[in-house]
Amino acid sequence: MKPILTISGITYLIILLTTSISSAQVVADANVSANIVTQVSISRIVDMTFGEIKGTTIAGTVVLTPAETRIATGGVQLVPGKAETATFTIDGQGSYTYSVTLPSYTMATAAGNTHIIVDNFKSLPAETGSLSDPLTLNVGATLNVAPDQPTGHYTSATPFDVIINYN
């Protein structure tokens, strides 16, 4: 009879432990929600052009500010004419903040595989801001003209990227 009591006692303890563990549980619940916002978008309106310039035996630069002002340094001379910043339209969720990532540089090539470097990209408005309505973004940069830079029409083989993200 002792073995029956021992088995009965063990069974009773297991039921007792299981019952006390089960009754120690508590439950909480939570809801799930999501807010899908308007995707941020960017569209190119105008390509960047530094206009016509004249190089010399002295290296120099042409700075095209985001406000569309051309400034020559070194041996570069500006020829009167039209220069334009790259212009983009940014759109997205109203009142959200955004950031702009500009390239570090790009290269333009003329016939004969001659290269010229464009760097120091800047934007107006600044590289961070808040969206309220579709926004116009102007991007300027610096054209680096080598001494005796060969004449020609220089253009980028691939467009440069301007990246927009929500903060």
CSV table of N, CA and C in Angstrom, one decimal:
chain,number,residue,atom,x,y,z
A,1,MET,N,0.8,-1.2,0.0
A,1,MET,CA,0.0,0.0,0.0
A,1,MET,C,0.9,1.3,0.0
A,2,LYS,N,2.1,1.1,0.5
A,2,LYS,CA,2.9,2.3,0.5
A,2,LYS,C,3.2,2.9,-0.9
A,3,PRO,N,3.4,2.0,-1.9
A,3,PRO,CA,3.7,2.5,-3.2
A,3,PRO,C,2.4,3.3,-3.8
A,4,ILE,N,1.2,2.9,-3.5
A,4,ILE,CA,0.0,3.6,-3.9
A,4,ILE,C,0.0,5.0,-3.3
A,5,LEU,N,0.3,5.1,-2.1
A,5,LEU,CA,0.3,6.4,-1.4
A,5,LEU,C,1.4,7.3,-2.0
A,6,THR,N,2.5,6.7,-2.3
A,6,THR,CA,3.6,7.5,-2.8
A,6,THR,C,3.2,8.0,-4.2
A,7,ILE,N,2.6,7.2,-5.0
A,7,ILE,CA,2.2,7.6,-6.4
A,7,ILE,C,1.0,8.6,-6.2
A,8,SER,N,0.1,8.4,-5.3
A,8,SER,CA,-1.0,9.3,-5.1
A,8,SER,C,-0.5,10.6,-4.6
A,9,GLY,N,0.5,10.6,-3.7
A,9,GLY,CA,1.1,11.8,-3.1
A,9,GLY,C,1.8,12.6,-4.2
A,10,ILE,N,2.5,12.0,-5.1
A,10,ILE,CA,3.2,12.7,-6.1
A,10,ILE,C,2.2,13.3,-7.1
A,11,THR,N,1.2,12.6,-7.5
A,11,THR,CA,0.2,13.1,-8.4
A,11,THR,C,-0.5,14.3,-7.7
A,12,TYR,N,-0.8,14.2,-6.4
A,12,TYR,CA,-1.4,15.3,-5.8
A,12,TYR,C,-0.5,16.6,-5.8
A,13,LEU,N,0.8,16.4,-5.5
A,13,LEU,CA,1.7,17.5,-5.5
A,13,LEU,C,1.8,18.1,-6.9
A,14,ILE,N,1.8,17.3,-8.0
A,14,ILE,CA,1.9,17.9,-9.3
A,14,ILE,C,0.7,18.7,-9.6
A,15,ILE,N,-0.5,18.2,-9.3
A,15,ILE,CA,-1.8,18.9,-9.5
A,15,ILE,C,-1.7,20.2,-8.7
A,16,LEU,N,-1.3,20.1,-7.5
A,16,LEU,CA,-1.2,21.3,-6.6
A,16,LEU,C,-0.2,22.4,-7.2
A,17,LEU,N,0.9,22.0,-7.6
A,17,LEU,CA,1.9,22.9,-8.2
A,17,LEU,C,1.4,23.5,-9.5
A,18,THR,N,0.8,22.7,-10.4
A,18,THR,CA,0.3,23.2,-11.6
A,18,THR,C,-0.8,24.2,-11.4
A,19,THR,N,-1.7,23.9,-10.5
A,19,THR,CA,-2.8,24.8,-10.2
A,19,THR,C,-2.3,26.1,-9.6
A,20,SER,N,-1.3,26.1,-8.8
A,20,SER,CA,-0.8,27.3,-8.2
A,20,SER,C,0.0,28.1,-9.2
A,21,ILE,N,0.6,27.5,-10.1
A,21,ILE,CA,1.4,28.2,-11.2
A,21,ILE,C,0.3,28.9,-12.1
A,22,SER,N,-0.7,28.1,-12.5
A,22,SER,CA,-1.7,28.6,-13.4
A,22,SER,C,-2.4,29.8,-12.9
A,23,SER,N,-2.7,29.8,-11.6
A,23,SER,CA,-3.5,30.9,-11.0
A,23,SER,C,-2.6,32.1,-10.7
A,24,ALA,N,-1.2,32.0,-10.9
A,24,ALA,CA,-0.4,33.1,-10.7
A,24,ALA,C,-0.2,34.0,-12.0
A,25,GLN,N,-0.8,33.6,-13.1
A,25,GLN,CA,-0.7,34.3,-14.3
A,25,GLN,C,-1.7,35.5,-14.3
A,26,VAL,N,-1.2,36.6,-15.0
A,26,VAL,CA,-2.1,37.7,-15.2
A,26,VAL,C,-2.0,38.0,-16.7
A,27,VAL,N,-3.0,38.7,-17.2
A,27,VAL,CA,-3.1,39.0,-18.6
A,27,VAL,C,-3.3,40.5,-18.9
A,28,ALA,N,-2.6,41.0,-19.9
A,28,ALA,CA,-2.7,42.4,-20.3
A,28,ALA,C,-2.9,42.3,-21.8
A,29,ASP,N,-3.6,43.3,-22.4
A,29,ASP,CA,-3.7,43.3,-23.8
A,29,ASP,C,-3.3,44.7,-24.4
A,30,ALA,N,-3.0,44.7,-25.7
A,30,ALA,CA,-2.6,45.9,-26.4
A,30,ALA,C,-3.2,45.9,-27.7
A,31,ASN,N,-3.4,47.1,-28.2
A,31,ASN,CA,-3.9,47.3,-29.6
A,31,ASN,C,-2.7,47.5,-30.6
A,32,VAL,N,-3.0,47.4,-31.8
A,32,VAL,CA,-2.0,47.6,-32.8
A,32,VAL,C,-2.5,48.7,-33.7
A,33,SER,N,-1.6,49.7,-34.1
A,33,SER,CA,-2.0,50.7,-35.0
A,33,SER,C,-0.9,51.1,-35.9
A,34,ALA,N,-1.2,51.7,-37.0
A,34,ALA,CA,-0.1,52.2,-37.9
A,34,ALA,C,-0.7,53.4,-38.6
A,35,ASN,N,0.2,54.3,-39.0
A,35,ASN,CA,-0.1,55.5,-39.7
A,35,ASN,C,0.7,55.5,-41.0
A,36,ILE,N,0.2,55.3,-42.1
A,36,ILE,CA,0.9,55.3,-43.4
A,36,ILE,C,1.0,56.7,-43.8
A,37,VAL,N,2.2,57.3,-44.0
A,37,VAL,CA,2.3,58.7,-44.4
A,37,VAL,C,2.6,58.7,-45.9
A,38,THR,N,2.5,59.9,-46.4
A,38,THR,CA,2.8,60.2,-47.8
A,38,THR,C,4.3,59.9,-48.0
A,39,GLN,N,4.6,59.2,-49.0
A,39,GLN,CA,6.0,58.9,-49.3
A,39,GLN,C,6.7,60.1,-49.8
A,40,VAL,N,7.9,60.4,-49.3
A,40,VAL,CA,8.7,61.5,-49.8
A,40,VAL,C,9.1,61.3,-51.2
A,41,SER,N,9.1,62.3,-52.0
A,41,SER,CA,9.4,62.2,-53.4
A,41,SER,C,10.3,63.4,-53.9
A,42,ILE,N,11.1,63.1,-54.9
A,42,ILE,CA,11.9,64.2,-55.5
A,42,ILE,C,11.8,64.1,-57.0
A,43,SER,N,11.7,65.2,-57.6
A,43,SER,CA,11.6,65.2,-59.1
A,43,SER,C,12.6,66.3,-59.6
A,44,ARG,N,13.4,65.9,-60.6
A,44,ARG,CA,14.3,66.9,-61.2
A,44,ARG,C,13.5,67.8,-62.2
A,45,ILE,N,13.7,69.1,-62.1
A,45,ILE,CA,13.1,70.1,-62.9
A,45,ILE,C,14.1,70.6,-64.0
A,46,VAL,N,15.3,71.0,-63.5
A,46,VAL,CA,16.3,71.6,-64.4
A,46,VAL,C,17.7,70.9,-64.1
A,47,ASP,N,18.5,70.6,-65.1
A,47,ASP,CA,19.8,70.2,-64.9
A,47,ASP,C,20.7,71.3,-64.6
A,48,MET,N,21.9,71.0,-64.0
A,48,MET,CA,22.9,72.1,-63.6
A,48,MET,C,23.7,72.4,-64.9
A,49,THR,N,23.9,73.7,-65.1
A,49,THR,CA,24.8,74.1,-66.1
A,49,THR,C,25.6,75.3,-65.6
A,50,PHE,N,26.9,75.2,-65.7
A,50,PHE,CA,27.8,76.3,-65.3
A,50,PHE,C,27.9,77.4,-66.4
A,51,GLY,N,27.3,77.2,-67.5
A,51,GLY,CA,27.4,78.2,-68.5
A,51,GLY,C,28.7,78.2,-69.3
A,52,GLU,N,29.0,79.2,-70.0
A,52,GLU,CA,30.3,79.3,-70.8
A,52,GLU,C,31.4,79.9,-69.9
A,53,ILE,N,32.5,79.3,-70.0
A,53,ILE,CA,33.7,79.8,-69.2
A,53,ILE,C,34.9,79.7,-70.1
A,54,LYS,N,35.9,80.5,-69.8
A,54,LYS,CA,37.2,80.5,-70.5
A,54,LYS,C,38.3,80.1,-69.5
A,55,GLY,N,39.0,79.0,-69.9
A,55,GLY,CA,40.1,78.6,-69.1
A,55,GLY,C,41.4,79.3,-69.5
A,56,THR,N,42.4,79.3,-68.7
A,56,THR,CA,43.7,79.9,-69.0
A,56,THR,C,44.8,78.9,-68.6
A,57,THR,N,46.0,79.4,-68.6
A,57,THR,CA,47.1,78.5,-68.1
A,57,THR,C,47.1,78.4,-66.6
A,58,ILE,N,46.3,79.1,-65.9
A,58,ILE,CA,46.2,79.0,-64.5
A,58,ILE,C,44.9,78.3,-64.1
A,59,ALA,N,45.0,77.3,-63.2
A,59,ALA,CA,43.9,76.6,-62.7
A,59,ALA,C,42.9,77.5,-62.0
A,60,GLY,N,41.7,77.2,-61.9
A,60,GLY,CA,40.7,78.0,-61.2
A,60,GLY,C,39.4,77.2,-61.0
A,61,THR,N,38.4,77.9,-60.4
A,61,THR,CA,37.1,77.2,-60.2
A,61,THR,C,36.0,78.2,-60.6
A,62,VAL,N,34.8,77.6,-60.9
A,62,VAL,CA,33.6,78.3,-61.0
A,62,VAL,C,32.7,77.8,-60.0
A,63,VAL,N,32.3,78.7,-59.0
A,63,VAL,CA,31.4,78.3,-58.0
A,63,VAL,C,30.0,78.8,-58.5
A,64,LEU,N,29.1,77.8,-58.5
A,64,LEU,CA,27.7,78.1,-58.9
A,64,LEU,C,26.9,78.0,-57.6
A,65,THR,N,26.5,79.1,-56.9
A,65,THR,CA,25.8,79.0,-55.7
A,65,THR,C,24.4,78.5,-55.9
A,66,PRO,N,23.8,78.0,-54.8
A,66,PRO,CA,22.4,77.6,-54.9
A,66,PRO,C,21.4,78.7,-55.3
A,67,ALA,N,21.9,80.0,-55.1
A,67,ALA,CA,21.1,81.1,-55.4
A,67,ALA,C,21.4,81.6,-56.9
A,68,GLU,N,22.1,80.7,-57.7
A,68,GLU,CA,22.4,80.9,-59.1
A,68,GLU,C,23.3,82.1,-59.3
A,69,THR,N,24.3,82.3,-58.5
A,69,THR,CA,25.3,83.3,-58.7
A,69,THR,C,26.6,82.5,-59.1
A,70,ARG,N,27.3,83.0,-60.2
A,70,ARG,CA,28.5,82.4,-60.6
A,70,ARG,C,29.7,83.2,-60.1
A,71,ILE,N,30.7,82.5,-59.5
A,71,ILE,CA,31.9,83.2,-59.0
A,71,ILE,C,33.1,82.5,-59.6
A,72,ALA,N,34.0,83.2,-60.2
A,72,ALA,CA,35.2,82.6,-60.8
A,72,ALA,C,36.4,82.9,-59.9
A,73,THR,N,37.2,81.9,-59.7
A,73,THR,CA,38.5,82.1,-59.0
A,73,THR,C,39.7,81.6,-59.8
A,74,GLY,N,40.8,82.0,-59.5
A,74,GLY,CA,42.0,81.6,-60.2
A,74,GLY,C,42.0,82.2,-61.6
A,75,GLY,N,42.4,81.4,-62.6
A,75,GLY,CA,42.6,81.8,-64.0
A,75,GLY,C,41.3,81.7,-64.8
A,76,VAL,N,40.2,81.3,-64.2
A,76,VAL,CA,39.0,81.1,-64.9
A,76,VAL,C,38.3,82.4,-65.2
A,77,GLN,N,37.8,82.6,-66.4
A,77,GLN,CA,37.0,83.8,-66.7
A,77,GLN,C,35.6,83.4,-67.1
A,78,LEU,N,34.6,84.2,-66.7
A,78,LEU,CA,33.2,83.9,-67.0
A,78,LEU,C,32.9,84.6,-68.3
A,79,VAL,N,32.2,83.9,-69.1
A,79,VAL,CA,31.6,84.4,-70.4
A,79,VAL,C,30.1,84.7,-70.1
A,80,PRO,N,29.7,86.0,-70.4
A,80,PRO,CA,28.3,86.3,-70.1
A,80,PRO,C,27.3,85.2,-70.7
A,81,GLY,N,26.3,84.9,-70.0
A,81,GLY,CA,25.4,83.9,-70.5
A,81,GLY,C,24.7,83.3,-69.3
A,82,LYS,N,23.9,82.3,-69.6
A,82,LYS,CA,23.0,81.6,-68.6
A,82,LYS,C,23.7,80.5,-67.9
A,83,ALA,N,23.6,80.5,-66.6
A,83,ALA,CA,24.0,79.4,-65.8
A,83,ALA,C,22.9,79.1,-64.9
A,84,GLU,N,22.7,77.8,-64.6
A,84,GLU,CA,21.5,77.4,-63.8
A,84,GLU,C,21.9,76.3,-62.8
A,85,THR,N,21.4,76.4,-61.6
A,85,THR,CA,21.5,75.4,-60.6
A,85,THR,C,20.6,74.2,-61.0
A,86,ALA,N,20.9,73.0,-60.5
A,86,ALA,CA,20.0,71.9,-60.7
A,86,ALA,C,18.8,72.2,-59.8
A,87,THR,N,17.6,72.0,-60.3
A,87,THR,CA,16.4,72.4,-59.5
A,87,THR,C,15.6,71.1,-59.4
A,88,PHE,N,15.1,70.9,-58.2
A,88,PHE,CA,14.3,69.7,-57.9
A,88,PHE,C,13.0,70.2,-57.1
A,89,THR,N,12.0,69.4,-57.2
A,89,THR,CA,10.8,69.6,-56.3
A,89,THR,C,10.7,68.4,-55.3
A,90,ILE,N,10.6,68.7,-54.0
A,90,ILE,CA,10.5,67.7,-53.0
A,90,ILE,C,9.0,67.8,-52.5
A,91,ASP,N,8.4,66.6,-52.3
A,91,ASP,CA,7.1,66.6,-51.8
A,91,ASP,C,7.0,65.4,-50.8
A,92,GLY,N,6.1,65.6,-49.8
A,92,GLY,CA,5.9,64.5,-48.8
A,92,GLY,C,4.9,64.9,-47.8
A,93,GLN,N,4.9,64.2,-46.7
A,93,GLN,CA,4.0,64.5,-45.6
A,93,GLN,C,4.2,65.8,-45.0
A,94,GLY,N,3.1,66.7,-44.9
A,94,GLY,CA,3.2,68.0,-44.3
A,94,GLY,C,3.7,68.0,-42.9
A,95,SER,N,4.6,68.9,-42.6
A,95,SER,CA,5.2,69.1,-41.3
A,95,SER,C,6.2,68.1,-40.9
A,96,TYR,N,6.5,67.1,-41.7
A,96,TYR,CA,7.6,66.2,-41.4
A,96,TYR,C,8.9,66.9,-41.8
A,97,THR,N,10.0,66.5,-41.1
A,97,THR,CA,11.3,67.0,-41.4
A,97,THR,C,12.0,66.1,-42.4
A,98,TYR,N,12.9,66.7,-43.2
A,98,TYR,CA,13.6,65.9,-44.2
A,98,TYR,C,15.1,66.2,-44.1
A,99,SER,N,15.8,65.3,-44.7
A,99,SER,CA,17.3,65.6,-44.9
A,99,SER,C,17.6,65.3,-46.4
A,100,VAL,N,18.6,66.1,-46.9
A,100,VAL,CA,19.1,66.0,-48.2
A,100,VAL,C,20.5,65.5,-48.2
A,101,THR,N,20.8,64.5,-49.0
A,101,THR,CA,22.2,64.0,-49.1
A,101,THR,C,22.6,64.3,-50.5
A,102,LEU,N,23.7,65.1,-50.6
A,102,LEU,CA,24.3,65.5,-51.9
A,102,LEU,C,25.5,64.7,-52.2
A,103,PRO,N,25.9,64.6,-53.4
A,103,PRO,CA,27.1,63.8,-53.8
A,103,PRO,C,28.4,64.6,-53.3
A,104,SER,N,29.4,63.8,-53.1
A,104,SER,CA,30.7,64.4,-52.8
A,104,SER,C,31.3,65.0,-54.0
A,105,TYR,N,31.2,64.3,-55.1
A,105,TYR,CA,31.7,64.9,-56.4
A,105,TYR,C,31.0,64.1,-57.6
A,106,THR,N,31.2,64.7,-58.7
A,106,THR,CA,30.8,63.9,-60.0
A,106,THR,C,31.8,64.4,-61.0
A,107,MET,N,31.9,63.7,-62.1
A,107,MET,CA,32.8,64.0,-63.2
A,107,MET,C,32.1,64.2,-64.5
A,108,ALA,N,32.5,65.2,-65.2
A,108,ALA,CA,32.0,65.5,-66.5
A,108,ALA,C,33.1,65.2,-67.5
A,109,THR,N,32.7,64.8,-68.7
A,109,THR,CA,33.6,64.4,-69.8
A,109,THR,C,33.3,65.1,-71.1
A,110,ALA,N,34.3,65.4,-71.8
A,110,ALA,CA,34.2,66.0,-73.1
A,110,ALA,C,34.7,65.0,-74.1
A,111,ALA,N,34.6,65.4,-75.4
A,111,ALA,CA,35.1,64.5,-76.5
A,111,ALA,C,36.6,64.4,-76.2
A,112,GLY,N,37.1,63.2,-76.6
A,112,GLY,CA,38.5,63.0,-76.4
A,112,GLY,C,38.8,62.5,-75.0
A,113,ASN,N,37.8,62.1,-74.2
A,113,ASN,CA,37.9,61.5,-72.9
A,113,ASN,C,38.6,62.5,-71.9
A,114,THR,N,38.3,63.8,-72.0
A,114,THR,CA,38.9,64.8,-71.1
A,114,THR,C,37.9,65.0,-70.0
A,115,HIS,N,38.4,65.0,-68.8
A,115,HIS,CA,37.5,65.1,-67.6
A,115,HIS,C,37.6,66.4,-66.9
A,116,ILE,N,36.6,66.7,-66.1
A,116,ILE,CA,36.5,67.9,-65.2
A,116,ILE,C,35.7,67.5,-64.0
A,117,ILE,N,36.2,67.9,-62.8
A,117,ILE,CA,35.6,67.5,-61.6
A,117,ILE,C,34.6,68.5,-61.1
A,118,VAL,N,33.5,68.1,-60.6
A,118,VAL,CA,32.5,69.0,-60.0
A,118,VAL,C,32.3,68.5,-58.5
A,119,ASP,N,32.5,69.4,-57.6
A,119,ASP,CA,32.4,69.0,-56.2
A,119,ASP,C,31.8,70.1,-55.3
A,120,ASN,N,31.9,69.9,-54.0
A,120,ASN,CA,31.4,70.9,-53.1
A,120,ASN,C,29.9,71.3,-53.3
A,121,PHE,N,29.1,70.3,-53.4
A,121,PHE,CA,27.7,70.6,-53.7
A,121,PHE,C,27.0,71.2,-52.5
A,122,LYS,N,26.1,72.2,-52.8
A,122,LYS,CA,25.4,72.9,-51.7
A,122,LYS,C,23.9,73.0,-52.2
A,123,SER,N,23.0,73.1,-51.2
A,123,SER,CA,21.6,73.2,-51.6
A,123,SER,C,20.9,74.4,-50.9
A,124,LEU,N,19.9,74.9,-51.5
A,124,LEU,CA,19.1,76.0,-50.9
A,124,LEU,C,17.6,75.6,-51.2
A,125,PRO,N,16.8,75.4,-50.1
A,125,PRO,CA,17.1,75.5,-48.7
A,125,PRO,C,18.2,74.5,-48.3
A,126,ALA,N,18.6,74.7,-47.0
A,126,ALA,CA,19.7,73.9,-46.4
A,126,ALA,C,19.3,72.4,-46.5
A,127,GLU,N,20.3,71.6,-46.1
A,127,GLU,CA,20.2,70.2,-46.3
A,127,GLU,C,19.2,69.5,-45.3
A,128,THR,N,18.6,70.3,-44.4
A,128,THR,CA,17.5,69.7,-43.6
A,128,THR,C,16.5,70.8,-43.5
A,129,GLY,N,15.2,70.4,-43.3
A,129,GLY,CA,14.1,71.3,-43.2
A,129,GLY,C,12.8,70.6,-42.9
A,130,SER,N,11.8,71.4,-43.0
A,130,SER,CA,10.4,70.9,-42.7
A,130,SER,C,9.6,71.1,-43.9
A,131,LEU,N,8.8,70.0,-44.3
A,131,LEU,CA,7.9,70.1,-45.4
A,131,LEU,C,6.6,70.7,-45.0
A,132,SER,N,6.1,71.6,-45.8
A,132,SER,CA,4.7,72.1,-45.6
A,132,SER,C,4.0,72.0,-46.9
A,133,ASP,N,4.6,72.5,-47.9
A,133,ASP,CA,4.0,72.3,-49.3
A,133,ASP,C,5.1,71.7,-50.2
A,134,PRO,N,4.8,71.4,-51.4
A,134,PRO,CA,6.0,71.0,-52.3
A,134,PRO,C,7.0,72.1,-52.2
A,135,LEU,N,8.3,71.6,-52.1
A,135,LEU,CA,9.4,72.5,-51.9
A,135,LEU,C,10.3,72.5,-53.1
A,136,THR,N,10.8,73.7,-53.5
A,136,THR,CA,11.8,73.7,-54.6
A,136,THR,C,13.2,73.7,-54.0
A,137,LEU,N,14.0,72.8,-54.4
A,137,LEU,CA,15.4,72.7,-53.9
A,137,LEU,C,16.4,73.0,-55.1
A,138,ASN,N,17.2,74.0,-54.8
A,138,ASN,CA,18.3,74.4,-55.8
A,138,ASN,C,19.6,73.8,-55.3
A,139,VAL,N,20.3,73.2,-56.2
A,139,VAL,CA,21.6,72.6,-55.9
A,139,VAL,C,22.7,73.3,-56.8
A,140,GLY,N,23.7,73.8,-56.1
A,140,GLY,CA,24.9,74.4,-56.8
A,140,GLY,C,26.1,73.6,-56.5
A,141,ALA,N,27.2,73.9,-57.1
A,141,ALA,CA,28.5,73.1,-56.9
A,141,ALA,C,29.7,74.0,-57.4
A,142,THR,N,30.8,73.4,-57.3
A,142,THR,CA,32.1,74.0,-57.8
A,142,THR,C,32.6,73.2,-58.9
A,143,LEU,N,32.9,73.9,-60.0
A,143,LEU,CA,33.6,73.3,-61.2
A,143,LEU,C,35.1,73.6,-61.1
A,144,ASN,N,35.9,72.5,-61.1
A,144,ASN,CA,37.3,72.7,-61.0
A,144,ASN,C,38.0,72.6,-62.3
A,145,VAL,N,38.5,73.7,-62.8
A,145,VAL,CA,39.1,73.9,-64.1
A,145,VAL,C,40.6,73.8,-64.0
A,146,ALA,N,41.2,72.8,-64.7
A,146,ALA,CA,42.7,72.6,-64.7
A,146,ALA,C,43.4,73.7,-65.5
A,147,PRO,N,44.7,73.9,-65.3
A,147,PRO,CA,45.4,74.8,-66.2
A,147,PRO,C,45.3,74.2,-67.6
A,148,ASP,N,45.1,75.1,-68.6
A,148,ASP,CA,45.0,74.7,-70.0
A,148,ASP,C,44.0,73.6,-70.2
A,149,GLN,N,42.9,73.6,-69.5
A,149,GLN,CA,41.8,72.7,-69.7
A,149,GLN,C,41.3,72.7,-71.1
A,150,PRO,N,41.3,71.5,-71.8
A,150,PRO,CA,40.9,71.5,-73.2
A,150,PRO,C,39.5,72.0,-73.4
A,151,THR,N,39.3,72.7,-74.5
A,151,THR,CA,37.9,73.2,-74.8
A,151,THR,C,37.0,72.0,-75.1
A,152,GLY,N,35.7,72.3,-75.0
A,152,GLY,CA,34.7,71.3,-75.3
A,152,GLY,C,33.5,71.4,-74.4
A,153,HIS,N,32.5,70.6,-74.8
A,153,HIS,CA,31.2,70.6,-74.1
A,153,HIS,C,31.3,69.4,-73.1
A,154,TYR,N,31.4,69.7,-71.8
A,154,TYR,CA,31.6,68.7,-70.8
A,154,TYR,C,30.2,68.4,-70.2
A,155,THR,N,29.9,67.1,-70.1
A,155,THR,CA,28.7,66.6,-69.5
A,155,THR,C,28.9,65.3,-68.8
A,156,SER,N,28.1,65.1,-67.7
A,156,SER,CA,28.3,63.9,-66.9
A,156,SER,C,27.7,62.7,-67.7
A,157,ALA,N,28.5,61.6,-67.5
A,157,ALA,CA,28.0,60.4,-68.2
A,157,ALA,C,26.8,59.8,-67.5
A,158,THR,N,26.7,60.0,-66.2
A,158,THR,CA,25.5,59.6,-65.5
A,158,THR,C,25.1,60.8,-64.6
A,159,PRO,N,23.8,61.0,-64.4
A,159,PRO,CA,23.3,62.1,-63.5
A,159,PRO,C,23.8,61.9,-62.1
A,160,PHE,N,24.0,62.9,-61.4
A,160,PHE,CA,24.4,62.8,-59.9
A,160,PHE,C,23.1,62.6,-59.1
A,161,ASP,N,23.2,62.0,-58.0
A,161,ASP,CA,22.1,61.7,-57.1
A,161,ASP,C,21.9,62.7,-56.0
A,162,VAL,N,20.7,63.1,-55.8
A,162,VAL,CA,20.3,63.9,-54.7
A,162,VAL,C,19.3,63.0,-53.9
A,163,ILE,N,19.6,62.7,-52.7
A,163,ILE,CA,18.8,61.7,-51.9
A,163,ILE,C,18.0,62.5,-50.8
A,164,ILE,N,16.7,62.2,-50.7
A,164,ILE,CA,15.8,62.8,-49.7
A,164,ILE,C,15.3,61.7,-48.8
A,165,ASN,N,15.4,62.0,-47.5
A,165,ASN,CA,14.8,61.1,-46.5
A,165,ASN,C,14.0,61.9,-45.4
A,166,TYR,N,13.0,61.2,-44.8
A,166,TYR,CA,12.4,61.8,-43.6
A,166,TYR,C,13.4,61.6,-42.5
A,167,ASN,N,13.4,62.6,-41.6
A,167,ASN,CA,14.3,62.4,-40.4
A,167,ASN,C,13.5,61.6,-39.3
